[in-house]
Amino acid sequence: MALTLYNTLGREFQVFNSLVPGRIGFYGCGPTVYNYAHIGNLRAYVLHDILVKTLTRRGYQVTYVMNITDVGHLSGDNDSGDDKMVKSAEERGKGVLEIADFYTQAFFYDTERLNIQRPTVVCKATDHIDDMIGLIKRIEDRGYTYFAGGNLYFDISRFPSYGDLALLRMEELRTGARTGPDKNKRNPQDFVLWFTKSKFENQALVWDSPWGRGYPGWHIECSAMSIKYLGEQFDIHAGGIDHIPIHHTNEIAQSEAATGKHPWVRYWLHNEFLVMDKGKMSKSAGGFLTLQSLVDSGYEPLDYRYFLLGGHYRSQLQFSFEALNGARNARKSLLDRVKALAEKTGGIPGLEETEAGEYGKAGVYLEAFDAALDEDLSTPKALAGLWTLLRDTEVSPQAALAAAFTMDRVLGLGLAKEAEGVWNREEDQNFIQEITILIEERREAKKNKDFGKADGIRDALKKRGILLEDGPSGTLWRRE
Ligand code: AMP
Ligand code: ZN
């Protein structure tokens, strides 16, 4: 089986191949840090995490880059509305960077609680203004810009494949009424690369540039930072579906205009929205749910992760507390099952490296699990695979746990921690130590061909309810 992903560019399933064998460059649009992430935003980052962990499991070395937007993002992605950062800072009576720091930390606290692995590179927009200016100069030198009303614009009419990602038709765009809010734009879809005449008095953060003192448009940061850390062409870019028609469309136009290379990104992945009864959850509209609000209502963060994995990332997911309760109960049963299996064993040697392939039937389940993820990261099927494994009483507890933990290195539901809680119980420690010593003595005896002693140890342990099983990773023990 090969990993197949649904590529928004071209709207089809494609077998994944990396640009450079064994390595992957992946860019995921990060948060705009003017407020807490809502649970809808977190859906996007759980997808990124599943993607990175699946690729890592396939043996790739993944460089995962995430930006932190702390400048330039207006409430309308098409240059309209308020500056999100500035507005939030004013409302809270704080500085913009102070607000950015606070919500960046809050964001990573949430992602950590959701078992989301830290990106390889986390880059702040305000630390990369020079890179953005450099990229804008390249776009300008190649003739894709015009200056009007104090701002530098990208001219989409110079870029014939504009809108390919979103299946926008160029003719329709051009004949569209020129009645956007910004009268300086030649085409309504043109977008600002650099603002000097800010529509906001007292813009908090401004920098010198060849076009005057000002600040960058929102889209340019993702082009500049991804190119800086991943090169002029890379493998995968992800974000929510709202980004297809404007943000990602503009990112492609800028990047390919600057470098002349096509395609800039080879696979585009977009997650569908998490919706509430009232419709889309929105950070700027307020009244949204955060991870902390779920914790305050008595849920564990990983209950929410379980809930998310129960839906495929390209399907809209309806949030409700009934559904979250269902996820919590299901995860609790999963943990209870893991605990029960852990009670029967004293641990798994070399837990981190153990592949269930060594353990017969459990390996078959692991293959099915991998096949589920190969199908465009089908987490619902992968979860079902985990359940089938844990329900099969023919699989030995060690093999079941080894396979389950291997699966959980992608799913991230905290299974190993649960088992370790059992194995590390203080009252068991002496007994476990004693068994470990006896297993070692038996190994020595067998090495010295003293099979009488070796069998004696096995029988003595059996009388105490401990069964030994010799396998490729050494001798495992479990309770009868
Ligand atoms: P933002 O911090 O607003 O820039 O958004 C961060 C990420 O969350 C982006 O990839 C958005 O596309 C995504 N996103 C925003 N709202 C939702 C939602 N309700 N469900 C899923 N993803 C969302
Ligand atoms: Zn972006």
PDB file of N, CA, C and O in Angstrom, residues 413-436:
ATOM      1  N   LEU A 413      -3.465   9.026  21.991  1.00  0.00           N
ATOM      2  CA  LEU A 413      -4.546   9.019  22.985  1.00  0.00           C
ATOM      3  C   LEU A 413      -4.075   8.697  24.398  1.00  0.00           C
ATOM      4  O   LEU A 413      -4.887   8.485  25.295  1.00  0.00           O
ATOM      5  N   GLY A 414      -2.789   8.637  24.603  1.00  0.00           N
ATOM      6  CA  GLY A 414      -2.251   8.463  25.964  1.00  0.00           C
ATOM      7  C   GLY A 414      -2.302   7.031  26.468  1.00  0.00           C
ATOM      8  O   GLY A 414      -2.400   6.802  27.676  1.00  0.00           O
ATOM      9  N   LEU A 415      -2.241   6.041  25.587  1.00  0.00           N
ATOM     10  CA  LEU A 415      -2.377   4.645  26.014  1.00  0.00           C
ATOM     11  C   LEU A 415      -1.175   4.165  26.828  1.00  0.00           C
ATOM     12  O   LEU A 415      -1.333   3.501  27.859  1.00  0.00           O
ATOM     13  N   ALA A 416       0.033   4.476  26.363  1.00  0.00           N
ATOM     14  CA  ALA A 416       1.225   3.974  27.056  1.00  0.00           C
ATOM     15  C   ALA A 416       1.272   4.515  28.482  1.00  0.00           C
ATOM     16  O   ALA A 416       1.640   3.806  29.426  1.00  0.00           O
ATOM     17  N   LYS A 417       0.867   5.762  28.642  1.00  0.00           N
ATOM     18  CA  LYS A 417       0.895   6.373  29.968  1.00  0.00           C
ATOM     19  C   LYS A 417      -0.015   5.599  30.930  1.00  0.00           C
ATOM     20  O   LYS A 417       0.309   5.391  32.095  1.00  0.00           O
ATOM     21  N   GLU A 418      -1.150   5.191  30.398  1.00  0.00           N
ATOM     22  CA  GLU A 418      -2.108   4.445  31.216  1.00  0.00           C
ATOM     23  C   GLU A 418      -1.483   3.124  31.689  1.00  0.00           C
ATOM     24  O   GLU A 418      -1.586   2.759  32.860  1.00  0.00           O
ATOM     25  N   ALA A 419      -0.823   2.426  30.767  1.00  0.00           N
ATOM     26  CA  ALA A 419      -0.209   1.151  31.133  1.00  0.00           C
ATOM     27  C   ALA A 419       0.949   1.375  32.097  1.00  0.00           C
ATOM     28  O   ALA A 419       1.118   0.622  33.059  1.00  0.00           O
ATOM     29  N   GLU A 420       1.714   2.420  31.835  1.00  0.00           N
ATOM     30  CA  GLU A 420       2.848   2.681  32.727  1.00  0.00           C
ATOM     31  C   GLU A 420       2.365   2.962  34.148  1.00  0.00           C
ATOM     32  O   GLU A 420       3.018   2.604  35.121  1.00  0.00           O
ATOM     33  N   GLY A 421       1.186   3.586  34.237  1.00  0.00           N
ATOM     34  CA  GLY A 421       0.588   3.832  35.552  1.00  0.00           C
ATOM     35  C   GLY A 421       0.399   2.518  36.306  1.00  0.00           C
ATOM     36  O   GLY A 421       0.602   2.426  37.517  1.00  0.00           O
ATOM     37  N   VAL A 422       0.035   1.481  35.591  1.00  0.00           N
ATOM     38  CA  VAL A 422      -0.154   0.164  36.210  1.00  0.00           C
ATOM     39  C   VAL A 422       1.210  -0.436  36.563  1.00  0.00           C
ATOM     40  O   VAL A 422       1.432  -0.921  37.671  1.00  0.00           O
ATOM     41  N   TRP A 423       2.125  -0.380  35.604  1.00  0.00           N
ATOM     42  CA  TRP A 423       3.415  -1.043  35.807  1.00  0.00           C
ATOM     43  C   TRP A 423       4.266  -0.360  36.879  1.00  0.00           C
ATOM     44  O   TRP A 423       5.121  -0.994  37.475  1.00  0.00           O
ATOM     45  N   ASN A 424       4.021   0.928  37.042  1.00  0.00           N
ATOM     46  CA  ASN A 424       4.849   1.652  38.010  1.00  0.00           C
ATOM     47  C   ASN A 424       4.240   1.693  39.406  1.00  0.00           C
ATOM     48  O   ASN A 424       4.714   2.406  40.265  1.00  0.00           O
ATOM     49  N   ARG A 425       3.161   0.955  39.604  1.00  0.00           N
ATOM     50  CA  ARG A 425       2.559   0.942  40.942  1.00  0.00           C
ATOM     51  C   ARG A 425       3.601   0.455  41.943  1.00  0.00           C
ATOM     52  O   ARG A 425       4.256  -0.575  41.736  1.00  0.00           O
ATOM     53  N   GLU A 426       3.722   1.194  43.034  1.00  0.00           N
ATOM     54  CA  GLU A 426       4.812   0.937  43.967  1.00  0.00           C
ATOM     55  C   GLU A 426       4.785  -0.485  44.531  1.00  0.00           C
ATOM     56  O   GLU A 426       5.800  -1.169  44.559  1.00  0.00           O
ATOM     57  N   GLU A 427       3.569  -0.942  44.906  1.00  0.00           N
ATOM     58  CA  GLU A 427       3.492  -2.251  45.567  1.00  0.00           C
ATOM     59  C   GLU A 427       3.961  -3.388  44.649  1.00  0.00           C
ATOM     60  O   GLU A 427       4.371  -4.445  45.102  1.00  0.00           O
ATOM     61  N   ASP A 428       3.897  -3.139  43.319  1.00  0.00           N
ATOM     62  CA  ASP A 428       4.291  -4.184  42.384  1.00  0.00           C
ATOM     63  C   ASP A 428       5.787  -4.179  42.079  1.00  0.00           C
ATOM     64  O   ASP A 428       6.306  -5.126  41.515  1.00  0.00           O
ATOM     65  N   GLN A 429       6.420  -3.075  42.433  1.00  0.00           N
ATOM     66  CA  GLN A 429       7.791  -2.897  41.966  1.00  0.00           C
ATOM     67  C   GLN A 429       8.743  -4.007  42.429  1.00  0.00           C
ATOM     68  O   GLN A 429       9.531  -4.511  41.646  1.00  0.00           O
ATOM     69  N   ASN A 430       8.649  -4.394  43.703  1.00  0.00           N
ATOM     70  CA  ASN A 430       9.566  -5.413  44.215  1.00  0.00           C
ATOM     71  C   ASN A 430       9.354  -6.749  43.520  1.00  0.00           C
ATOM     72  O   ASN A 430      10.308  -7.417  43.126  1.00  0.00           O
ATOM     73  N   PHE A 431       8.058  -7.078  43.356  1.00  0.00           N
ATOM     74  CA  PHE A 431       7.738  -8.334  42.710  1.00  0.00           C
ATOM     75  C   PHE A 431       8.264  -8.349  41.271  1.00  0.00           C
ATOM     76  O   PHE A 431       8.895  -9.305  40.816  1.00  0.00           O
ATOM     77  N   ILE A 432       8.036  -7.222  40.563  1.00  0.00           N
ATOM     78  CA  ILE A 432       8.478  -7.128  39.168  1.00  0.00           C
ATOM     79  C   ILE A 432       9.997  -7.259  39.095  1.00  0.00           C
ATOM     80  O   ILE A 432      10.544  -7.958  38.243  1.00  0.00           O
ATOM     81  N   GLN A 433      10.663  -6.621  40.060  1.00  0.00           N
ATOM     82  CA  GLN A 433      12.129  -6.684  40.079  1.00  0.00           C
ATOM     83  C   GLN A 433      12.595  -8.127  40.264  1.00  0.00           C
ATOM     84  O   GLN A 433      13.516  -8.601  39.605  1.00  0.00           O
ATOM     85  N   GLU A 434      11.902  -8.818  41.181  1.00  0.00           N
ATOM     86  CA  GLU A 434      12.246 -10.211  41.452  1.00  0.00           C
ATOM     87  C   GLU A 434      12.081 -11.063  40.188  1.00  0.00           C
ATOM     88  O   GLU A 434      12.950 -11.877  39.841  1.00  0.00           O
ATOM     89  N   ILE A 435      10.964 -10.849  39.471  1.00  0.00           N
ATOM     90  CA  ILE A 435      10.731 -11.618  38.243  1.00  0.00           C
ATOM     91  C   ILE A 435      11.835 -11.330  37.235  1.00  0.00           C
ATOM     92  O   ILE A 435      12.374 -12.245  36.596  1.00  0.00           O
ATOM     93  N   THR A 436      12.191 -10.059  37.115  1.00  0.00           N
ATOM     94  CA  THR A 436      13.232  -9.675  36.147  1.00  0.00           C
ATOM     95  C   THR A 436      14.547 -10.383  36.467  1.00  0.00           C
ATOM     96  O   THR A 436      15.234 -10.883  35.572  1.00  0.00           O
TER      97      THR A 436
END
